[in-house]
XYZ file of C-alpha atoms in Angstrom:
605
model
C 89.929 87.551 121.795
C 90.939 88.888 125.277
C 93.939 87.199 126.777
C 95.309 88.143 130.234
C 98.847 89.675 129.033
C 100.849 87.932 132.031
C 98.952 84.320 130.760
C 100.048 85.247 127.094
C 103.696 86.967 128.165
C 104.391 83.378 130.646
C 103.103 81.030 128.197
C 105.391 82.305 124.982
C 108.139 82.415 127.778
C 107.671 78.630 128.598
C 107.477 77.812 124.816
C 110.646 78.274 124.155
C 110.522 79.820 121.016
C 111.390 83.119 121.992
C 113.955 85.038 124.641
C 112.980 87.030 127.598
C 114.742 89.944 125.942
C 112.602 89.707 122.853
C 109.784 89.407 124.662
C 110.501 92.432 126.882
C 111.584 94.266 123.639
C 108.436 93.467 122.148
C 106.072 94.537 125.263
C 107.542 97.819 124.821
C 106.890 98.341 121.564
C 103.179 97.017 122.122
C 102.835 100.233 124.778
C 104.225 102.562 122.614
C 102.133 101.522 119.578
C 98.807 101.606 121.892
C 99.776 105.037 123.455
C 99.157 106.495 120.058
C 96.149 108.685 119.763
C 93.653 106.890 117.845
C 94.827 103.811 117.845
C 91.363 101.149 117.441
C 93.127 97.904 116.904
C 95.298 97.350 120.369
C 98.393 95.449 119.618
C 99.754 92.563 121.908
C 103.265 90.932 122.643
C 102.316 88.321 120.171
C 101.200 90.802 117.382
C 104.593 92.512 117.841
C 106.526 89.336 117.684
C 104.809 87.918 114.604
C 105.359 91.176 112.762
C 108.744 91.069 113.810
C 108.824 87.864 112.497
C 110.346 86.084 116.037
C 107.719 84.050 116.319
C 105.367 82.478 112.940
C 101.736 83.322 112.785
C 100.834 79.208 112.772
C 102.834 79.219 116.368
C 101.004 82.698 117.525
C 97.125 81.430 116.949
C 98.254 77.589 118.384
C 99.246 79.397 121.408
C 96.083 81.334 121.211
C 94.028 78.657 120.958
C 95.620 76.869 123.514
C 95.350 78.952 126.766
C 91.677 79.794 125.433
C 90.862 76.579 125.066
C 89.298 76.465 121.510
C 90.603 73.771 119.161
C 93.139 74.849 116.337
C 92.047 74.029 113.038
C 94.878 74.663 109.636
C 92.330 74.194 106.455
C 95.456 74.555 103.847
C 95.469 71.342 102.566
C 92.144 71.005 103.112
C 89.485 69.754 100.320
C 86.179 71.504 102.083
C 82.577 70.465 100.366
C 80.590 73.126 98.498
C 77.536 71.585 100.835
C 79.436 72.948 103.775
C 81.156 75.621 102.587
C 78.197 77.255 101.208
C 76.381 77.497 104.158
C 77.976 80.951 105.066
C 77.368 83.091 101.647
C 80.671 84.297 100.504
C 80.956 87.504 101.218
C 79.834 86.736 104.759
C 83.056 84.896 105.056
C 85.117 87.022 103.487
C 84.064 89.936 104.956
C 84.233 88.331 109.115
C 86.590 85.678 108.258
C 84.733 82.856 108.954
C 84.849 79.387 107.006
C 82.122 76.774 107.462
C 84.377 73.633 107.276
C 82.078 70.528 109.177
C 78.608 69.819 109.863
C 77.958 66.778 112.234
C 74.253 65.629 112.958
C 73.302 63.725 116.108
C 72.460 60.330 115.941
C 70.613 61.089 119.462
C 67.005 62.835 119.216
C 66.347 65.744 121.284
C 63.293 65.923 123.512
C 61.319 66.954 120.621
C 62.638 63.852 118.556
C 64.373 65.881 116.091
C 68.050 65.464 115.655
C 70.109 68.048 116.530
C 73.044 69.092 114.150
C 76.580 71.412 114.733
C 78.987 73.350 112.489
C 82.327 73.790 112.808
C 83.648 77.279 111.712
C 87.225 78.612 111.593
C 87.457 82.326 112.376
C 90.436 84.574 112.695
C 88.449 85.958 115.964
C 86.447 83.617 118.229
C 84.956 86.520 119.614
C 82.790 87.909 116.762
C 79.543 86.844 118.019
C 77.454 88.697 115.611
C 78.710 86.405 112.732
C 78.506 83.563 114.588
C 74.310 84.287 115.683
C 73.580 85.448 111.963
C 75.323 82.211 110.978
C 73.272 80.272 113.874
C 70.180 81.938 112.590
C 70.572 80.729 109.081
C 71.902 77.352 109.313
C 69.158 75.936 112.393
C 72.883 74.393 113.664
C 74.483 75.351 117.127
C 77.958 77.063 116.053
C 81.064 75.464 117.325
C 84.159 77.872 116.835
C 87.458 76.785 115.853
C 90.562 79.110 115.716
C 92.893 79.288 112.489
C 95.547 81.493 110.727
C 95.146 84.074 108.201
C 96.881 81.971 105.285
C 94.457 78.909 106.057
C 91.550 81.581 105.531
C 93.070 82.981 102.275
C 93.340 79.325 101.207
C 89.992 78.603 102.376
C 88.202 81.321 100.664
C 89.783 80.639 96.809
C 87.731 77.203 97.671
C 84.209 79.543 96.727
C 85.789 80.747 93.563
C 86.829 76.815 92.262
C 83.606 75.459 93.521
C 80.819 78.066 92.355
C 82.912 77.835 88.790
C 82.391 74.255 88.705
C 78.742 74.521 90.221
C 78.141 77.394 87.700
C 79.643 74.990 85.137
C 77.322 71.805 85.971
C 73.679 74.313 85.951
C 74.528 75.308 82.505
C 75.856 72.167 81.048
C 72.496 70.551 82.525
C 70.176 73.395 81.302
C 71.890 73.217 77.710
C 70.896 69.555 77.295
C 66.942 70.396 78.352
C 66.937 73.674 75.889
C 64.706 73.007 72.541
C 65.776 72.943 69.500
C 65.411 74.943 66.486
C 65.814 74.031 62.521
C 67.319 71.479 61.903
C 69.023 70.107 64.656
C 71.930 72.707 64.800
C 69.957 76.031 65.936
C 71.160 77.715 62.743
C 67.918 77.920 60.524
C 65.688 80.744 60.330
C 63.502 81.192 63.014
C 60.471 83.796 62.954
C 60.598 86.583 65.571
C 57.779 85.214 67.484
C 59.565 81.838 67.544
C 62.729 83.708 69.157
C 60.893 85.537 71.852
C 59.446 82.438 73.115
C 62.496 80.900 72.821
C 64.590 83.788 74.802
C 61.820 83.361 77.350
C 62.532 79.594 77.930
C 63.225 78.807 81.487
C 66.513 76.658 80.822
C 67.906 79.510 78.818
C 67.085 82.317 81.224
C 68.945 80.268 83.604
C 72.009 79.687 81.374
C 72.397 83.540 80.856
C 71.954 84.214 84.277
C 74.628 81.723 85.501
C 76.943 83.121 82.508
C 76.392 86.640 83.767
C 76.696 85.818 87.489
C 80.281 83.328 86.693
C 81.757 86.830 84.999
C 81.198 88.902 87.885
C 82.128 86.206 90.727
C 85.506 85.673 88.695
C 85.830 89.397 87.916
C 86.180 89.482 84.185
C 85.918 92.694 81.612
C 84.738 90.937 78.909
C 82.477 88.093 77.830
C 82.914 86.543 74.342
C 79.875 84.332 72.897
C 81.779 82.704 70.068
C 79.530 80.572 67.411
C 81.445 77.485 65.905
C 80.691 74.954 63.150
C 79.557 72.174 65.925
C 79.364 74.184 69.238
C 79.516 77.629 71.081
C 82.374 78.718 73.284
C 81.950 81.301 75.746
C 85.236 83.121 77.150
C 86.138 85.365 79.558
C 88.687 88.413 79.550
C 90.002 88.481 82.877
C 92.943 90.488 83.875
C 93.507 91.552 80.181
C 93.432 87.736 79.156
C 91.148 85.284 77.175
C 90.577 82.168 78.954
C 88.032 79.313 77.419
C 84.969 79.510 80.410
C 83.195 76.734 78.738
C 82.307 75.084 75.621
C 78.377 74.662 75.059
C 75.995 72.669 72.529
C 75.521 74.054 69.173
C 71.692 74.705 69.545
C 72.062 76.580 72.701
C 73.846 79.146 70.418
C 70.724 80.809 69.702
C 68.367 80.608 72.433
C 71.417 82.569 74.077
C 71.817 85.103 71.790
C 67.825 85.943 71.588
C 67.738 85.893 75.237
C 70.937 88.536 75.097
C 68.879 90.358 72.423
C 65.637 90.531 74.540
C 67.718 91.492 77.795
C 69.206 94.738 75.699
C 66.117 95.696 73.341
C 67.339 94.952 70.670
C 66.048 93.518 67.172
C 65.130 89.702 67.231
C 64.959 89.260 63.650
C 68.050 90.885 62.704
C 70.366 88.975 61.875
C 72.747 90.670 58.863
C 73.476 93.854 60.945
C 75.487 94.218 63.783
C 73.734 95.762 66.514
C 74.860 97.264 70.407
C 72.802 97.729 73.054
C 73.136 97.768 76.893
C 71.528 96.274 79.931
C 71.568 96.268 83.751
C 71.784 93.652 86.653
C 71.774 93.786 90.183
C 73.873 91.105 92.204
C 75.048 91.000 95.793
C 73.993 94.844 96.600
C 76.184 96.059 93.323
C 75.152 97.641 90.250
C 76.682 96.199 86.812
C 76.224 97.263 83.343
C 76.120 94.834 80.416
C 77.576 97.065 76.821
C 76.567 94.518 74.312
C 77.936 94.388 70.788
C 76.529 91.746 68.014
C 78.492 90.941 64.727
C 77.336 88.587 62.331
C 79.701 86.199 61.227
C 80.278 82.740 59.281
C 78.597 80.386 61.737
C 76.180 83.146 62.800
C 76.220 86.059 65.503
C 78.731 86.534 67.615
C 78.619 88.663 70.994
C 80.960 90.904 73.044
C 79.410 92.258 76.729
C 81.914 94.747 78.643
C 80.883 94.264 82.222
C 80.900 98.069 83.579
C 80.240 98.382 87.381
C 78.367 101.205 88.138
C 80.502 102.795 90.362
C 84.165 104.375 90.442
C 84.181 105.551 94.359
C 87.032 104.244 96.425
C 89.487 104.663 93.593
C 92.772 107.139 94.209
C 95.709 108.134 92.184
C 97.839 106.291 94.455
C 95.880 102.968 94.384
C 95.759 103.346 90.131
C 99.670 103.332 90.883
C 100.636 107.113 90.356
C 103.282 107.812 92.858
C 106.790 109.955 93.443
C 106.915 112.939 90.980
C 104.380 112.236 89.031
C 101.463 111.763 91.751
C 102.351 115.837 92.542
C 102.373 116.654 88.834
C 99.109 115.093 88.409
C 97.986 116.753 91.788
C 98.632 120.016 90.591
C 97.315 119.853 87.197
C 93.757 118.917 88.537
C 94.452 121.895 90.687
C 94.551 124.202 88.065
C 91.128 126.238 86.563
C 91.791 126.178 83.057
C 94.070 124.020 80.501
C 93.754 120.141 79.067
C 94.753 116.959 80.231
C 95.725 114.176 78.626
C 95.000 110.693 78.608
C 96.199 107.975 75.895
C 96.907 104.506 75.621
C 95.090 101.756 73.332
C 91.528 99.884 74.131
C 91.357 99.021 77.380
C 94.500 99.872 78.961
C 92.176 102.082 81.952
C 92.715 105.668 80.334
C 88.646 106.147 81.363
C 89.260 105.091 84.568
C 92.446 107.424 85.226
C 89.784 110.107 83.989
C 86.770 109.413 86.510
C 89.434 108.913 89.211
C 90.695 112.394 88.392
C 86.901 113.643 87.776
C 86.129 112.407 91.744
C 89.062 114.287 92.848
C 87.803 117.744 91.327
C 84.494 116.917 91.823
C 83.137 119.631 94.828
C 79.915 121.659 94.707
C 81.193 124.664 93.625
C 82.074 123.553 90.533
C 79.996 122.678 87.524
C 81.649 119.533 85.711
C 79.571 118.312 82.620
C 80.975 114.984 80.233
C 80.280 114.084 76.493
C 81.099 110.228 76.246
C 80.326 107.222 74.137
C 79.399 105.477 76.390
C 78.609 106.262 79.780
C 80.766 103.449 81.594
C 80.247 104.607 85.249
C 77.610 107.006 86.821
C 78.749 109.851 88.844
C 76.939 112.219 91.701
C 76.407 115.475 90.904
C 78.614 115.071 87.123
C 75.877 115.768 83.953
C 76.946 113.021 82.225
C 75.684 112.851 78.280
C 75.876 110.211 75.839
C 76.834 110.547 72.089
C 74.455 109.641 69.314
C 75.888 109.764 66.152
C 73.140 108.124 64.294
C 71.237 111.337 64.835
C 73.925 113.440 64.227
C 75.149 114.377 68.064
C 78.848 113.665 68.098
C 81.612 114.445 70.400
C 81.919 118.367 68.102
C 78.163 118.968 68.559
C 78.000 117.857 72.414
C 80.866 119.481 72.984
C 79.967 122.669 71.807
C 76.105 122.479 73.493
C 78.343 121.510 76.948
C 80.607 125.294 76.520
C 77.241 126.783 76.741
C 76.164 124.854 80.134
C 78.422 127.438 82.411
C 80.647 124.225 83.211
C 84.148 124.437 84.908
C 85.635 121.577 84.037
C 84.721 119.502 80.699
C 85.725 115.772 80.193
C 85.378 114.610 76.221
C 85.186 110.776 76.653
C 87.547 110.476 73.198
C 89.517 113.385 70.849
C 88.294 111.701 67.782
C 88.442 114.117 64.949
C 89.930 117.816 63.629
C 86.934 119.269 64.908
C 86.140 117.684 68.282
C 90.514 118.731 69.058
C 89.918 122.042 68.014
C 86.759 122.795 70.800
C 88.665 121.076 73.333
C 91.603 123.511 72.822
C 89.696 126.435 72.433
C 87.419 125.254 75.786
C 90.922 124.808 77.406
C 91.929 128.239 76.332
C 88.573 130.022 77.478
C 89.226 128.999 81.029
C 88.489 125.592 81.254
C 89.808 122.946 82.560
C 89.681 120.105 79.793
C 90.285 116.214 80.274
C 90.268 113.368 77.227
C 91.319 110.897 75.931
C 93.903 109.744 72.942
C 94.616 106.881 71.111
C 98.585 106.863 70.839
C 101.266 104.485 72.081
C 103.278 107.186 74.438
C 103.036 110.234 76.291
C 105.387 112.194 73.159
C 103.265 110.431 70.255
C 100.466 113.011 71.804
C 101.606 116.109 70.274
C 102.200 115.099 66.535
C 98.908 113.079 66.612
C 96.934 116.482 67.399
C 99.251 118.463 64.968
C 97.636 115.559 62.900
C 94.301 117.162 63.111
C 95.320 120.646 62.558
C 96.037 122.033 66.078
C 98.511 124.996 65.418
C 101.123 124.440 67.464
C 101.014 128.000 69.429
C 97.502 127.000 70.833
C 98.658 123.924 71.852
C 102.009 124.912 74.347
C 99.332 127.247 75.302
C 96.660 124.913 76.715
C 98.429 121.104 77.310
C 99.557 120.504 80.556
C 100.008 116.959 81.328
C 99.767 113.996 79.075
C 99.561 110.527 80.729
C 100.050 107.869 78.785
C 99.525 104.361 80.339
C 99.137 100.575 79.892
C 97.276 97.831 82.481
C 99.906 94.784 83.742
C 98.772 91.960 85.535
C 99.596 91.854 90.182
C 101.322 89.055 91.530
C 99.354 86.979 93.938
C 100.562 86.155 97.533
C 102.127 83.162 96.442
C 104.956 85.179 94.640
C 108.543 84.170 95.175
C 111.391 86.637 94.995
C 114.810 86.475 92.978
C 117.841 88.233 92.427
C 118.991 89.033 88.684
C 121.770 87.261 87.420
C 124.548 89.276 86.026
C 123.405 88.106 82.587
C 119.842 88.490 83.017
C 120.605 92.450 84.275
C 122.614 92.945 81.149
C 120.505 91.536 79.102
C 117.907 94.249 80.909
C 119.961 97.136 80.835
C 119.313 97.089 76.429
C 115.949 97.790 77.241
C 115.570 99.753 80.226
C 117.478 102.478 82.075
C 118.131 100.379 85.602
C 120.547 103.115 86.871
C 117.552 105.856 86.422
C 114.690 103.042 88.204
C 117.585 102.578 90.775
C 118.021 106.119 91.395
C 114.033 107.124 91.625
C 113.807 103.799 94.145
C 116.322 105.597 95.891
C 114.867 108.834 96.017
C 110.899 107.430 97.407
C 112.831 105.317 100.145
C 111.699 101.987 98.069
C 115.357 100.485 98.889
C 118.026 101.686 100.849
C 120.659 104.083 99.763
C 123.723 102.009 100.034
C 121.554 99.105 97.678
C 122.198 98.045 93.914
C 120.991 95.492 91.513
C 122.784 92.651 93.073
C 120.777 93.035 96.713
C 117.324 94.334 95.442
C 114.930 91.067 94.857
C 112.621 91.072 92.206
C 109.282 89.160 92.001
C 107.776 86.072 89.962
C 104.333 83.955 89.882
C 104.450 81.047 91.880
C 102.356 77.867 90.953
C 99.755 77.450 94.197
C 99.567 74.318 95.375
C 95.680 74.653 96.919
C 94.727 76.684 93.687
C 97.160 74.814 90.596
C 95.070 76.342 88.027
C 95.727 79.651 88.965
C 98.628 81.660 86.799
C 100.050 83.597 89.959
C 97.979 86.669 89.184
C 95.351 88.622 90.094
C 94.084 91.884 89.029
C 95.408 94.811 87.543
C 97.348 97.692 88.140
C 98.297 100.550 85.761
C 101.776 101.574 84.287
C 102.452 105.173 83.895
C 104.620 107.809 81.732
C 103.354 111.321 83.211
C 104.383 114.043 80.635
C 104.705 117.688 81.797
C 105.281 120.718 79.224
C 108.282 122.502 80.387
C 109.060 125.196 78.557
C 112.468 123.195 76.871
C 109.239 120.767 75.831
C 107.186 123.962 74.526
C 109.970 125.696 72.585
C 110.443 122.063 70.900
C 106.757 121.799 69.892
C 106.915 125.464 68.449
C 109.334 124.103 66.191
C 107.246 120.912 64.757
C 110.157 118.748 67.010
C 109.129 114.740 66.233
C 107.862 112.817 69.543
C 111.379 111.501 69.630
C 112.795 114.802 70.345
C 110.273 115.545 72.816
C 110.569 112.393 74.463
C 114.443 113.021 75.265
C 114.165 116.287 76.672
C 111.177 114.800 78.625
C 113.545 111.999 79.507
C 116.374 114.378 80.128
C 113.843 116.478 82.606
C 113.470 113.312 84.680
C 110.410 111.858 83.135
C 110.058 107.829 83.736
C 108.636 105.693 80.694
C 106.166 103.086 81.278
C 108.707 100.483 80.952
C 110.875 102.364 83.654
C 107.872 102.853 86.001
C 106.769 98.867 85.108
C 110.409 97.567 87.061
C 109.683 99.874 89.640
C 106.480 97.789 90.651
C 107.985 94.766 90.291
C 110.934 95.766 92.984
C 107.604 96.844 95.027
C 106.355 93.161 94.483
C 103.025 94.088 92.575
C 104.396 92.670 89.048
C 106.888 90.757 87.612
C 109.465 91.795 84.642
C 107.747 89.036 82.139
C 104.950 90.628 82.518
C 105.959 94.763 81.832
C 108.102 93.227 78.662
C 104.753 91.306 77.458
C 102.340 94.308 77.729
C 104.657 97.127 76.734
C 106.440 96.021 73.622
C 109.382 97.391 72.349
């Protein structure tokens, strides 16, 4: 949106909201800032003033809208129709923020006695005209544009997400009351395999799945649960590390879904005493996403688990997994390095595998040969020879390792040290100059080394080959609607039994976080914040990783030579300047990406 400067410069003047001196102050800074090589987005007085915070945003885009003439428009409070909204596709308006918020049709006919209809859109920039023809193009509806502010967008687009759950809600409770039923009248008797693949095949079931696939994805979950009850089914979905209820469905859809699940991943109709995994594919909005599904028989009949696994782990960095300070170089440098092993652990599902990909893409240039043994596969990689374990015909992690040391590969990842043997050929592959990476089940960085003294690792070999052992957990990020706070004396007391605060204060400190003269009583902390616009939301969204990073000093070396416990290794690594999860968990929450409730809920004590 191009706005004569001298207009925009004499009409925040005459507003009154701001003083010649700021104004002059801020027109300086705007030069400066566009005199920098590169520069794409050119900044104006009123960008400099809003992010200076002289002037709000609201007042900014009113003024805006004002001396271009285009109505102002604030959808906060807002209840928009699905009808409406949906006529841009979601990520259409998310990625040009643009909302579809009225449609008016003429009570006049045009000339060719059809009545003409408009659509009212608020955009963040009136002057995108290539979303506003494809939107033209679509609709049939001539496009009138209305101007708005970047938290009425952000409140605007959590509308989809509420209204394609309940839409996704209605198809499947109105497809579960056409499906057919089966035995007698609960879904639960025997059914012939014949009988099931017709059944799978049934149009109102295909579109049940489908809708309980597509709901996942849209609200980002890891997990799917397909529980059957005594009287009904209840799906759930893991999202952000949590179980929330999804929906609660008619006993006899329980299984029609489960055949159709069965059909979708190969797998055996008929069985129904054996627990079975298989895996299948779907395509949605341009993106690849992988279905692991695992069946268990139980009481009321099957029960199903899918891990959603999208196909891809580009984009990701160390930084953005939430490696930073000391332990982003450590890390840095260890991937650096041609030969030795590196160390993942945590428990299920706390991101170890994607620490390991992320590390994978960093190393991964074409003169080097990098070759994986997992179980399974979870993302697809270019030019990585990924393999998967069987064990039912006898290829494990020890015999796929051991085929992959004769494949001339540089660097080896083992998706999982399971067992003596699989330890002992990543150790020796470490120690015949490669570089190693895997994953372990313990609970910290220290428990690393007495777990693979567990499976017979001489100590010698290991201070010889371990470099870095990560050991991480997943905690849920704050929304925008967080709220910040200042610990009480109490609360910081009570605080200080768990956690070293001087040692978080001093590595804030030290990465410029806070200032150097600050201390507990001036640094704010964060907390959720109920959303008015969105009250069913918990005042999270997503994940980000907590880390301990683990480097073997040679203090840390002479203590594994002498069978030291993890304790003892975990105050030297302590003393060396290593921060614990817990430690790096308040550190992100000063940052504003977590809250304290949460790092004491994930990483127990």
């Amino acid at each position: 949106m191009y706005i004569e400067p001298t207009q925009l410069k004499k009409y925040i003047l005459e507003s009154g909201l701001v003083s010649s001196k700021d104004i002059i102050a801020a027109e300086k800074a705007a030069e400066e800032a566009n005199a920098k090589e590169g520069v794409v987005n050119k900044q104006d007085v009123g960008d400099v003033l809003v992010s200076q915070g002289k002037i709000s945003e609201d007042d900014y885009r009113r003024m805006q809208s004002h001396i271009l003439g285009i109505p102002y428009v604030d959808l906060k409070k807002q209840k928009l129709e699905f009808e409406v909204l949906s006529l841009i596709p979601e990520p259409i308006a998310r990625n040009h923020n643009i909302i579809a918020f009225k449609k008016t049709t003429s009570t006049t006919p045009n000339a060719k006695g059809e009545k003409e209809g408009s659509l009212e859109v608020a955009m963040l920039d009136t002057d995108d005209l290539g979303a506003i023809d494809f939107i033209k193009k679509k609709t049939g509806l001539k496009i009138l544009p209305r101007l708005t502010n970047t938290e009425s967008m952000k409140s605007a687009l959590i509308q989809y997400q509420k209204s394609l759950k309940a839409d996704f809600g209605d198809i499947i409770q109105q497809e579960a009351s056409t499906l057919k039923v089966t035995g007698e009248g609960d879904g639960s008797a025997d059914v012939s395999g014949d009988d099931l693949k017709k059944l799978a095949e049934d149009l109102p079931v295909v579109r049940i799945v489908d809708t309980l696939l597509k709901h996942a994805v849209l609200q980002d979950a890891s997990d799917i649960h397909i529980e059957q009850m005594e009287y009904e089914v209840v799906v759930r979905y893991r999202i952000d590390g949590m179980l929330h209820d999804a929906m609660i469905l008619p006993k006899v859809a329980g299984s029609s879904i489960i055949a159709r699940i069965k059909v979708l991943s190969s797998l055996k109709l008929d069985e129904k005493r054996l627990p079975q995994d298989g895996r299948f594919r779907i395509e949605l909005n341009g993106e690849k996403i992988s279905f692991r599904v695992s069946i268990l028989p139980t009481y009321f009949g099957e029960k199903i688990v899918m891990r959603l696994l999208r196909e891809t782990v580009s984009g990701f960095t160390l930084e953005k997994l939430g490696f930073h300070g000391v332990d982003l170089e450590m890390l840095h440098e260890a991937t650096n390095m041609s030969e030795g092993l590196i160390l993942t652990t945590g428990p299920t599902g706390s991101g170890k595998t994607t620490t390991l990909y992320t590390m994978l893409d960093l190393v991964n240039t074409p003169d080097v040969n990098i070759s994986t043994v997992e179980d399974p596969v979870e993302y697809q990689m270019k030019r990585v020879n990924q393999t998967q374990v069987k064990p039912e015909i006898g290829f494990t992690f020890a015999s796929g390792l051991r085929s992959l040391l004769r494949q001339d590969p540089d660097i080896i990842m083992v998706g999982e040290i399971r067992d003596n043997e699989t330890a002992s050929l990543a150790i020796n592959a470490a120690l015949t100059g490669h570089l190693v990476l895997s994953t372990l089940h313990t609970n910290s960085a220290a428990g690393a080394i007495p777990r693979l003294m567990d499976m017979k690792c001489e100590p010698f070999l290991l201070v010889s080959t371990l470099k870095i052992v990560i050991a991480q957990r997943l905690v849920r990020r704050l929304n925008d609607t967080k709220e910040k706070y200042i610990l009480t004396k109490e609360e910081l007391e009570s605080i200080k039994k768990k956690i070293d605060m001087d040692f978080v204060l001093k590595r804030l400190k030290e990465e410029r976080i806070v200032g150097a003269n600050d201390d507990w009583s001036t640094i704010p902390l964060y907390r959720p914040k109920q959303d008015p616009i969105n009250e069913a939301e918990d005042g999270y969204h997503g994940r980000l990783g907590i880390h301990e990073v683990l480097k073997f000093s040679s203090a840390i070396k002479e203590i594994v030579m002498k069978n030291g416990t993890s304790d003892d290794i975990e105050k030297q690594a302590r003393s060396e300047g290593m921060m614990t999860m817990i430690e790096d968990g308040i550190f992100k929450a000063v940052q504003g990406q977590t809250s304290v409730e949460e790092i004491l809920r994930v990483v127990s004590e």
